[in-house]
Amino acid sequence: MRKLLQEFKTDLKFKTAGPGQKLSEPSRVPKEKPRAAVAPTRRQGPTDEAQMAAAAALARMELKGKAKLPSSQEAIKNQVRKELMAEAAVSREGPSTEEKDLTSLDTEGAAAPSVSGVYFICPLTGAVVRKAEKEKHLREAIQSYFSVDPVAASIMEIHTFNKDREKVRVGVETMAKYLDNIYLHPEEEKYRKIKLQNKVFQERISCLEGIHKFLQAIGFEPKTLPVPGQETPEEYYVLKEEMLSRLEDLKKSKEQLLSSEPVRAQLDRQLCVFKPSPEAARFELPNDFYNLTAEEIRREQQLRTEAVEKASMLRTRAMRERDEQREMRKYSYTLLRVRLPSGYILQGTFYARESVSVLYSFVREALRDDWLPFELLGPGGVKLTDENLAFNECGLVPSALLTLVWDAAVMADIEAVGEEQPASSLKPELLSRVQILS
């Protein structure tokens, strides 16, 4: 058997000699003899050493594949695990204040507002307060003024907190007649007494907020007096005796009552200066700018959107103009921006019914050279030539971006003289507080 295997190897080597190699003739080729058919021998399986080597190679391949896992799949699993644990912790603790604010913004789909709200300056304290706090602050300021001048403070209450101006006028004039009678007829006792149940007093005077404080501040005191021919006494305001020697003070109080005006908080313009920005025409207004509630505005907007095509086909121009005017009345305030030739942007808050002349004054006060003539162009390049028109009449509510242009003739004269112009036309103190419009 070994001899036959050796001969097979020799024969295979001879047949497979490479190119260029000389084939060597075997010294003797045995003569083939016919043999009986022999069953093919089975191939032997891999040895133990081969099996061990294959297992080691496979192990190395698997190890290489696993080495990539931490940077991809395993890292993702770890990150997801961390996020789930964080979410579980948040759900147990509840969202933070900042997250609540962000969530509410995302829910409503609202961007950051262009201005935080509408603010007012109290004329008594100089404090800047938000619109919702204005009434409360004024009351507190007037109340604290009673310790300084009770007569003036009570007059402020009468004129400020009674909204019906006609009732105030009638009540104040009636009160003035009472005081005139005392001043002109000091010897007449009947004029120094005012019956609280008197019909005229009840209908015209007693209904006014602050009037009772005024009466007591100028020297009246409440008393219960008997009435001749009547069993039950009645309530009166009676002027103190010492006030008869101070009738001039009484007259001054009457004149002050007649001439006074309501205490009105001044609208804070919230002047802002922004660097040149492509976002100048984008406005996001808070609810303070609207007369209606936010829910009412959203509901009306939805209804208007649904019917806009049909309405535009059926309405006449006059009807559309009336609807536009009605729409303008929904806004109490307007946020206006003015883009200067240098690109800087002025921003201010105004009443919707203020005139265009107020905006011209606002801009002029911000300019370094306030004597230079200029014009303001509204949306679409329309010149705002009639300064007596209100903003809501010009369609500049609830917000608008305008453009300032210099008078061409004046600027040509300045250039002809060769006078060097500053880089910006704004006052230096405004440039020092310039912001970025986001």
Coordinates of C-alpha atoms in Angstrom, one line a residue:
M1 CA 0.0 0.0 0.0
R2 CA 2.8 2.4 0.9
K3 CA 4.5 1.5 -2.4
L4 CA 1.4 2.4 -4.4
L5 CA 1.0 5.7 -2.6
Q6 CA 4.6 6.6 -3.3
E7 CA 4.1 5.9 -7.0
F8 CA 0.9 8.1 -7.1
K9 CA 2.8 11.0 -5.6
T10 CA 5.6 10.7 -8.1
D11 CA 3.1 10.5 -11.0
L12 CA 1.2 13.6 -9.7
K13 CA 4.5 15.6 -9.4
F14 CA 5.4 14.8 -12.9
K15 CA 2.0 15.9 -14.4
T16 CA 1.9 19.2 -12.5
A17 CA 5.3 20.5 -13.2
G18 CA 5.3 24.3 -13.6
P19 CA 6.1 26.2 -16.9
G20 CA 9.7 26.2 -17.7
Q21 CA 10.4 23.2 -15.7
K22 CA 11.8 20.2 -17.5
L23 CA 9.7 17.1 -17.1
S24 CA 11.9 14.3 -15.9
E25 CA 11.2 10.8 -17.3
P26 CA 10.8 8.3 -14.7
S27 CA 13.4 5.6 -15.0
R28 CA 10.7 3.0 -15.2
V29 CA 7.0 3.1 -15.5
P30 CA 5.3 0.0 -14.2
K31 CA 3.1 -1.8 -16.5
E32 CA -0.5 -1.5 -15.5
K33 CA -2.1 -4.7 -14.7
P34 CA -5.8 -5.2 -14.5
R35 CA -7.1 -5.1 -11.0
A36 CA -10.3 -5.8 -9.4
A37 CA -12.5 -2.9 -8.4
V38 CA -11.7 -1.5 -5.0
A39 CA -14.1 0.5 -2.9
P40 CA -13.0 4.2 -2.5
T41 CA -11.3 5.0 0.8
R42 CA -13.1 7.4 3.1
R43 CA -11.4 10.8 3.7
Q44 CA -10.2 11.2 7.2
G45 CA -11.7 14.0 9.4
P46 CA -9.6 17.0 10.6
T47 CA -7.1 16.2 13.2
D48 CA -7.3 17.4 16.8
E49 CA -4.7 20.1 16.0
A50 CA -6.7 21.3 13.0
Q51 CA -9.9 21.5 15.0
M52 CA -8.2 23.6 17.7
A53 CA -6.7 25.9 15.1
A54 CA -10.1 26.5 13.4
A55 CA -11.7 27.1 16.8
A56 CA -9.1 29.7 17.6
A57 CA -9.5 31.5 14.3
L58 CA -13.3 31.6 14.7
A59 CA -12.9 33.0 18.2
R60 CA -10.7 35.7 16.9
M61 CA -13.3 36.6 14.2
E62 CA -16.1 36.8 16.7
L63 CA -13.9 38.9 19.0
K64 CA -13.3 41.4 16.2
G65 CA -17.0 41.7 15.6
K66 CA -17.8 42.3 19.2
A67 CA -15.2 44.9 19.5
K68 CA -17.2 47.3 17.4
L69 CA -20.3 47.1 19.5
P70 CA -19.6 49.7 22.3
S71 CA -19.1 52.4 19.7
S72 CA -22.5 51.8 18.0
Q73 CA -25.2 49.5 19.3
E74 CA -24.0 49.3 22.8
A75 CA -23.5 53.1 23.0
I76 CA -27.0 53.7 21.7
K77 CA -28.4 51.3 24.3
N78 CA -26.6 53.0 27.1
Q79 CA -27.9 56.4 25.9
V80 CA -31.5 55.2 25.6
R81 CA -31.2 53.7 29.1
K82 CA -30.0 57.0 30.5
E83 CA -32.8 59.0 28.8
L84 CA -35.4 56.6 30.1
M85 CA -34.1 56.9 33.6
A86 CA -34.0 60.7 33.2
E87 CA -37.6 60.7 32.0
A88 CA -38.7 58.5 34.8
A89 CA -37.1 60.9 37.3
V90 CA -38.7 63.9 35.7
S91 CA -42.1 62.2 35.8
R92 CA -41.7 61.6 39.5
E93 CA -40.5 65.1 40.3
G94 CA -42.7 67.1 37.7
P95 CA -41.4 69.5 35.1
S96 CA -39.3 72.6 36.2
T97 CA -40.6 76.1 35.8
E98 CA -38.5 76.7 32.8
E99 CA -39.6 73.4 31.1
K100 CA -43.3 74.4 31.8
D101 CA -42.7 77.7 30.0
L102 CA -41.1 76.0 27.1
T103 CA -43.9 73.4 27.0
S104 CA -46.5 76.1 26.9
L105 CA -44.8 77.9 24.1
D106 CA -44.5 74.7 22.1
T107 CA -48.1 73.8 22.8
E108 CA -49.4 77.2 21.6
G109 CA -46.9 77.3 18.7
A110 CA -45.9 80.8 19.8
A111 CA -42.5 82.3 19.2
A112 CA -40.8 84.7 21.7
P113 CA -42.7 88.0 21.8
S114 CA -41.2 91.1 20.2
V115 CA -42.0 93.0 23.4
S116 CA -42.8 91.5 26.8
G117 CA -46.0 93.5 27.3
V118 CA -47.5 97.0 27.6
Y119 CA -46.1 99.1 30.4
F120 CA -47.0 102.4 32.0
I121 CA -45.3 105.1 34.1
C122 CA -47.1 106.2 37.2
P123 CA -47.1 110.0 37.4
L124 CA -47.1 110.0 41.2
T125 CA -44.3 107.5 41.9
G126 CA -42.4 107.3 38.6
A127 CA -42.6 103.5 38.7
V128 CA -43.0 101.5 35.5
V129 CA -45.7 98.9 35.9
R130 CA -47.4 96.5 33.5
K131 CA -50.8 97.1 32.1
A132 CA -52.5 94.5 34.4
E133 CA -51.0 96.2 37.5
K134 CA -51.7 99.8 36.5
E135 CA -55.0 100.2 38.2
K136 CA -53.8 98.7 41.5
H137 CA -50.6 100.7 41.5
L138 CA -52.5 104.0 40.9
R139 CA -54.9 103.2 43.8
E140 CA -52.1 102.5 46.1
A141 CA -50.2 105.6 45.0
I142 CA -53.3 107.8 45.6
Q143 CA -54.1 106.2 48.9
S144 CA -50.6 106.9 50.1
Y145 CA -50.9 110.5 49.1
F146 CA -53.7 111.0 51.6
S147 CA -51.1 111.5 54.3
V148 CA -49.6 114.4 52.3
D149 CA -52.7 116.2 51.0
P150 CA -56.1 114.5 51.7
V151 CA -58.0 117.1 49.7
A152 CA -55.9 116.6 46.6
A153 CA -55.9 112.8 47.0
S154 CA -59.7 112.6 47.3
I155 CA -60.1 114.8 44.2
M156 CA -57.8 112.4 42.4
E157 CA -60.0 109.5 43.4
I158 CA -63.2 111.2 42.1
H159 CA -61.7 112.0 38.7
T160 CA -59.7 108.9 38.2
F161 CA -61.8 106.0 39.3
N162 CA -65.3 107.1 38.1
K163 CA -65.2 106.0 34.5
D164 CA -68.5 107.7 33.5
R165 CA -67.2 111.2 32.7
E166 CA -70.7 112.7 32.4
K167 CA -71.6 111.5 35.9
V168 CA -68.4 113.0 37.2
R169 CA -69.1 116.3 35.5
V170 CA -72.7 116.5 36.9
G171 CA -71.6 115.4 40.4
V172 CA -68.7 117.8 40.6
E173 CA -70.8 120.7 39.4
T174 CA -73.5 119.9 42.0
M175 CA -70.9 119.7 44.8
A176 CA -69.5 123.0 43.7
K177 CA -73.0 124.6 44.1
Y178 CA -73.1 123.3 47.7
L179 CA -69.8 124.9 48.4
D180 CA -70.7 128.1 46.7
N181 CA -73.7 128.5 48.9
I182 CA -71.6 128.1 52.0
Y183 CA -69.0 130.6 50.7
L184 CA -71.6 133.2 49.7
H185 CA -73.9 132.7 52.7
P186 CA -71.7 131.6 55.7
E187 CA -74.3 132.9 58.2
E188 CA -77.0 130.5 56.8
E189 CA -76.8 127.3 58.9
K190 CA -78.9 125.4 56.4
Y191 CA -76.2 125.6 53.7
R192 CA -73.7 124.0 56.1
K193 CA -75.7 120.8 56.4
I194 CA -76.1 118.2 53.6
K195 CA -78.8 115.5 54.1
L196 CA -77.4 112.2 53.0
Q197 CA -80.8 110.9 52.0
N198 CA -81.5 114.0 49.8
K199 CA -82.5 112.8 46.4
V200 CA -80.2 115.1 44.5
F201 CA -77.3 114.2 46.8
Q202 CA -78.0 110.5 46.4
E203 CA -78.4 110.5 42.6
R204 CA -75.6 113.0 41.7
I205 CA -73.0 113.0 44.4
S206 CA -73.1 110.1 46.8
C207 CA -72.7 107.6 43.9
L208 CA -69.2 109.0 43.1
E209 CA -66.2 107.1 44.4
G210 CA -64.0 109.3 46.6
I211 CA -66.7 112.0 47.2
H212 CA -67.2 111.1 50.9
K213 CA -63.5 111.3 51.5
F214 CA -63.5 114.7 49.8
L215 CA -66.3 116.0 52.1
Q216 CA -64.5 114.9 55.2
A217 CA -61.1 116.3 53.9
I218 CA -62.6 119.8 53.4
G219 CA -64.1 119.9 56.9
F220 CA -67.4 118.1 56.9
E221 CA -68.2 115.5 59.5
P222 CA -71.1 112.9 59.6
K223 CA -73.7 113.5 62.2
T224 CA -77.1 112.1 63.2
L225 CA -79.5 115.0 63.8
P226 CA -83.1 115.1 64.8
V227 CA -85.6 116.4 62.2
P228 CA -88.4 118.7 63.4
G229 CA -91.8 116.9 63.1
Q230 CA -90.1 113.6 62.6
E231 CA -89.6 110.8 65.1
T232 CA -86.5 109.2 63.6
P233 CA -83.3 111.3 63.1
E234 CA -81.4 111.4 59.8
E235 CA -77.8 111.4 58.7
Y236 CA -76.1 114.6 57.6
Y237 CA -72.8 116.0 56.6
V238 CA -72.2 119.1 58.8
L239 CA -69.4 121.6 58.2
K240 CA -67.2 122.1 61.3
E241 CA -67.5 125.5 63.0
E242 CA -63.7 126.3 62.6
M243 CA -64.1 126.1 58.8
L244 CA -66.1 129.3 58.8
S245 CA -62.8 131.1 59.4
R246 CA -61.2 129.3 56.5
L247 CA -63.7 130.0 53.7
E248 CA -60.9 130.8 51.3
D249 CA -59.6 127.3 51.7
L250 CA -63.1 126.0 51.0
K251 CA -63.2 128.1 47.8
K252 CA -59.8 126.8 46.6
S253 CA -60.9 123.2 47.2
K254 CA -64.0 123.8 45.1
E255 CA -61.9 125.3 42.2
Q256 CA -59.5 122.4 42.5
L257 CA -62.4 119.9 42.3
L258 CA -63.7 121.6 39.1
S259 CA -60.4 122.0 37.3
S260 CA -58.8 118.6 38.1
E261 CA -58.3 115.9 35.5
P262 CA -58.0 112.1 35.9
V263 CA -54.7 110.8 36.9
R264 CA -53.5 108.9 33.9
A265 CA -50.5 106.6 33.8
Q266 CA -48.3 107.5 30.9
L267 CA -47.7 104.8 28.2
D268 CA -44.1 103.7 28.4
R269 CA -42.7 103.8 24.8
Q270 CA -40.2 101.1 25.7
L271 CA -37.7 102.7 23.2
C272 CA -35.4 100.0 21.8
V273 CA -32.6 100.3 19.2
F274 CA -31.7 97.2 17.2
K275 CA -28.9 96.4 14.9
P276 CA -29.7 95.9 11.2
S277 CA -31.6 92.6 11.0
P278 CA -33.6 90.6 8.4
E279 CA -36.1 89.9 11.2
A280 CA -37.3 93.5 11.4
A281 CA -40.7 92.8 9.7
R282 CA -41.4 89.8 12.0
F283 CA -43.7 90.7 15.0
E284 CA -44.9 88.5 17.8
L285 CA -47.2 90.4 20.1
P286 CA -48.4 89.6 23.6
N287 CA -52.0 89.6 24.6
D288 CA -51.6 93.1 26.2
F289 CA -52.0 94.6 22.7
Y290 CA -55.5 93.2 22.2
N291 CA -58.9 94.3 23.4
L292 CA -60.2 90.8 23.1
T293 CA -59.1 87.8 25.1
A294 CA -56.7 85.4 23.4
E295 CA -59.4 82.8 23.1
E296 CA -61.8 85.2 21.4
I297 CA -59.2 86.3 19.0
R298 CA -58.3 82.7 18.0
R299 CA -62.0 81.8 17.5
E300 CA -62.6 84.9 15.3
Q301 CA -59.5 84.2 13.3
Q302 CA -60.6 80.6 12.7
L303 CA -64.1 81.7 11.5
R304 CA -62.6 84.4 9.3
T305 CA -60.2 82.0 7.7
E306 CA -62.9 79.6 6.9
A307 CA -65.1 82.3 5.2
V308 CA -62.4 84.4 3.6
E309 CA -62.8 83.2 0.1
K310 CA -66.6 83.5 0.1
A311 CA -66.6 86.8 1.8
S312 CA -64.1 88.3 -0.6
M313 CA -66.4 87.4 -3.5
L314 CA -69.6 88.7 -2.1
R315 CA -68.6 91.8 -0.2
T316 CA -68.4 95.3 -1.7
R317 CA -65.4 97.5 -1.2
A318 CA -67.3 99.6 1.3
M319 CA -68.2 96.5 3.3
R320 CA -64.6 95.4 3.3
E321 CA -63.5 98.8 4.5
R322 CA -66.0 98.8 7.3
D323 CA -64.8 95.3 8.4
E324 CA -61.3 96.5 8.3
Q325 CA -62.1 99.5 10.6
R326 CA -64.0 97.1 12.9
E327 CA -60.9 94.9 13.0
M328 CA -58.7 97.8 13.8
R329 CA -60.8 98.7 16.9
K330 CA -59.7 95.4 18.4
Y331 CA -56.3 96.8 19.1
S332 CA -55.6 99.3 21.9
Y333 CA -51.9 99.5 21.2
T334 CA -49.5 99.1 18.3
L335 CA -45.8 98.2 18.1
L336 CA -43.9 100.3 15.5
R337 CA -40.4 99.9 14.1
V338 CA -38.6 102.5 12.0
R339 CA -35.7 101.4 9.9
L340 CA -33.1 104.2 9.5
P341 CA -30.9 104.6 6.4
S342 CA -28.0 103.2 8.4
G343 CA -30.0 100.0 8.9
Y344 CA -30.5 100.5 12.6
I345 CA -34.1 100.0 13.9
L346 CA -36.1 102.1 16.3
Q347 CA -38.9 100.4 18.2
G348 CA -41.7 101.9 20.4
T349 CA -45.1 101.2 21.8
F350 CA -48.0 103.5 21.0
Y351 CA -51.7 103.8 21.4
A352 CA -53.6 102.6 18.3
R353 CA -55.5 105.9 18.2
E354 CA -52.5 108.2 18.5
S355 CA -51.7 110.4 15.5
V356 CA -48.8 109.9 13.1
S357 CA -47.3 113.2 14.4
V358 CA -46.5 111.4 17.6
L359 CA -44.3 108.9 15.7
Y360 CA -42.5 111.7 13.9
S361 CA -41.8 113.3 17.3
F362 CA -40.6 110.0 18.7
V363 CA -38.2 109.5 15.8
R364 CA -37.0 113.1 15.9
E365 CA -36.1 112.9 19.6
A366 CA -33.8 109.9 18.8
L367 CA -31.8 111.6 16.1
R368 CA -28.5 113.2 16.5
D369 CA -29.4 116.0 14.2
D370 CA -33.1 116.5 14.9
W371 CA -33.4 119.4 12.5
L372 CA -32.9 117.3 9.4
P373 CA -36.2 116.9 7.5
F374 CA -37.3 113.4 6.8
E375 CA -40.3 111.3 5.7
L376 CA -41.7 108.1 7.0
L377 CA -42.8 105.4 4.5
G378 CA -45.3 102.8 5.6
P379 CA -45.7 99.3 4.3
G380 CA -45.6 99.3 0.5
G381 CA -43.6 102.5 0.4
V382 CA -46.7 104.7 1.1
K383 CA -45.7 108.1 2.4
L384 CA -47.3 109.1 5.7
T385 CA -47.9 112.7 4.8
D386 CA -51.1 113.4 6.9
E387 CA -49.7 113.5 10.4
N388 CA -53.2 114.0 11.9
L389 CA -54.3 110.5 11.0
A390 CA -54.4 107.9 13.7
F391 CA -52.3 104.8 13.4
N392 CA -55.4 102.6 13.2
E393 CA -56.7 104.8 10.3
C394 CA -53.4 104.2 8.4
G395 CA -53.5 100.4 8.9
L396 CA -50.4 100.6 11.2
V397 CA -51.9 98.3 13.9
P398 CA -51.2 96.1 15.7
S399 CA -47.6 96.4 14.4
A400 CA -45.8 97.8 11.4
L401 CA -42.3 98.3 10.0
L402 CA -41.7 101.8 8.5
T403 CA -38.7 103.3 6.7
L404 CA -37.1 106.7 7.2
V405 CA -35.9 108.6 4.2
W406 CA -34.1 111.9 4.3
D407 CA -35.2 114.9 2.3
A408 CA -33.2 114.5 -0.9
A409 CA -32.7 118.2 -1.6
V410 CA -31.3 118.9 1.9
M411 CA -29.0 115.8 1.7
A412 CA -27.7 117.0 -1.7
D413 CA -26.9 120.4 -0.2
I414 CA -25.0 118.8 2.7
E415 CA -23.0 116.6 0.3
A416 CA -22.2 119.6 -1.9
V417 CA -20.7 121.4 1.1
G418 CA -18.6 118.4 1.8
E419 CA -19.6 118.1 5.4
E420 CA -18.7 114.7 6.8
Q421 CA -21.7 112.8 8.1
P422 CA -21.5 110.5 11.2
A423 CA -21.8 106.7 10.6
S424 CA -25.2 106.7 12.4
S425 CA -27.8 109.4 12.7
L426 CA -28.8 108.2 16.2
K427 CA -27.8 109.9 19.5
P428 CA -24.7 108.3 21.1
E429 CA -26.6 107.4 24.2
L430 CA -29.0 105.3 22.2
L431 CA -26.2 103.6 20.3
S432 CA -24.7 102.6 23.6
R433 CA -27.7 100.4 24.4
V434 CA -28.2 98.8 20.9
Q435 CA -29.6 95.3 21.0
I436 CA -29.8 92.3 18.6
L437 CA -33.2 91.6 17.2
S438 CA -33.9 87.9 17.6

